[in-house]
Short mmCIF file of C-alpha atoms in Angstrom, two decimals:
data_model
loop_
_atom_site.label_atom_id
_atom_site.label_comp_id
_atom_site.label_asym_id
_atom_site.label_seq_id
_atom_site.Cartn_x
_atom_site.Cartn_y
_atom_site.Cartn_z
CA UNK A 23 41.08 -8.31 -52.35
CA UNK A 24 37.57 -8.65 -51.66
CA UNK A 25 34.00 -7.42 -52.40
CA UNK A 26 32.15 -5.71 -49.67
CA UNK A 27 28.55 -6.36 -49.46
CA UNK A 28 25.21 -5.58 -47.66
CA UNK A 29 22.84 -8.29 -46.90
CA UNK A 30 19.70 -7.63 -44.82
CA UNK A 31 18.94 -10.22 -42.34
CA UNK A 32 15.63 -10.68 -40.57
CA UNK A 33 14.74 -12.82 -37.53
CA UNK A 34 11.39 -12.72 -35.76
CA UNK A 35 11.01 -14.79 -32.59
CA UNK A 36 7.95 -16.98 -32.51
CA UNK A 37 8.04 -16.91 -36.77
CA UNK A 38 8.03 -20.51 -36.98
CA UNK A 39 6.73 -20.19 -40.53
CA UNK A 40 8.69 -17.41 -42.02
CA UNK A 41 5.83 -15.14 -43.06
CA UNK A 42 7.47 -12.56 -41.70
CA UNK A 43 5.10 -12.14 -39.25
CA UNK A 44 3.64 -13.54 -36.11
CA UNK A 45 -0.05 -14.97 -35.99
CA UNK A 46 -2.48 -17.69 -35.00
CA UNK A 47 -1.07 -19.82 -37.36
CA UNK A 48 2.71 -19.51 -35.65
CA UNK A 49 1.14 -20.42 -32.56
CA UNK A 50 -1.12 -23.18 -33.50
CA UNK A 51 2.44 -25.02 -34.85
CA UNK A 52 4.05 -23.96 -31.63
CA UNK A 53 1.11 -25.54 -29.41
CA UNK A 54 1.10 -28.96 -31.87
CA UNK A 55 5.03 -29.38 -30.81
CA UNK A 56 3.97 -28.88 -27.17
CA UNK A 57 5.55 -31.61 -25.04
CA UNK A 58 8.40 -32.46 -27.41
CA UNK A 59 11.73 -32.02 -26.51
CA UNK A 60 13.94 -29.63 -28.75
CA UNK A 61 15.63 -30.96 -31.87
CA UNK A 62 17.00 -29.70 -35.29
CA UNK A 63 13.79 -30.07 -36.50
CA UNK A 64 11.81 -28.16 -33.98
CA UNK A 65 14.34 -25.82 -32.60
CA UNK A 66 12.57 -22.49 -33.88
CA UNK A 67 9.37 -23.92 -32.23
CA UNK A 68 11.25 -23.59 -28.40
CA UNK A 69 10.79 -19.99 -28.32
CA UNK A 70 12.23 -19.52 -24.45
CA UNK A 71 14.93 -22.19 -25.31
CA UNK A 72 14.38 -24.40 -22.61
CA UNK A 73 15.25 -27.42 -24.22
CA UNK A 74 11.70 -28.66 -24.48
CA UNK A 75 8.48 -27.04 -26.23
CA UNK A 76 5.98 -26.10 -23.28
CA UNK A 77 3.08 -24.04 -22.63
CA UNK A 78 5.12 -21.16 -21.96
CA UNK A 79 6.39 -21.30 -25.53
CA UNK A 80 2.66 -20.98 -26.91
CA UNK A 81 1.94 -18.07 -24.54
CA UNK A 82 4.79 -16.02 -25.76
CA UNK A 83 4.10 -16.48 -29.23
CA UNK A 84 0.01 -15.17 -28.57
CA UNK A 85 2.06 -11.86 -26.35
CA UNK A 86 3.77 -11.66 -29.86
CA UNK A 87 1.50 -11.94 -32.47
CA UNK A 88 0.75 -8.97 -34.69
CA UNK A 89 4.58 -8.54 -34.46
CA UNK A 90 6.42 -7.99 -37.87
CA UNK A 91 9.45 -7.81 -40.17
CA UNK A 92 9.36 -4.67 -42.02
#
């Protein structure tokens, strides 16, 4: 047999950092990606998953910040 286990798993939306938090600093990465279209290194930065990192993207991650991972 096996060996049951709890793991705790965390995901923040707009954490492109994983601080464990969202702040200026998320966004400022977010808006420096602005204009690129999504790949596997930028994926986390396309917050609305459209494919492409836009405005929108930046603007959800300032409605976000002060958000956190307890």
């Amino acid at each position: 047999g096996g060996v049951n286990a709890s793991v705790a798993l965390g995901f923040l939306v707009a954490d492109v950092n994983n601080s464990r938090n969202v702040n200026a600093q998320d966004t400022s990465r977010i808006k420096a990606r602005s204009g690129q279209i999504t790949n596997a290194g930028n994926f986390m930065h396309d917050i609305k998953a459209s494919g492409r990192i836009t405005a929108v993207d930046v603007i959800v991650s300032k409605v976000l910040s002060g958000t956190a991972l307890p």
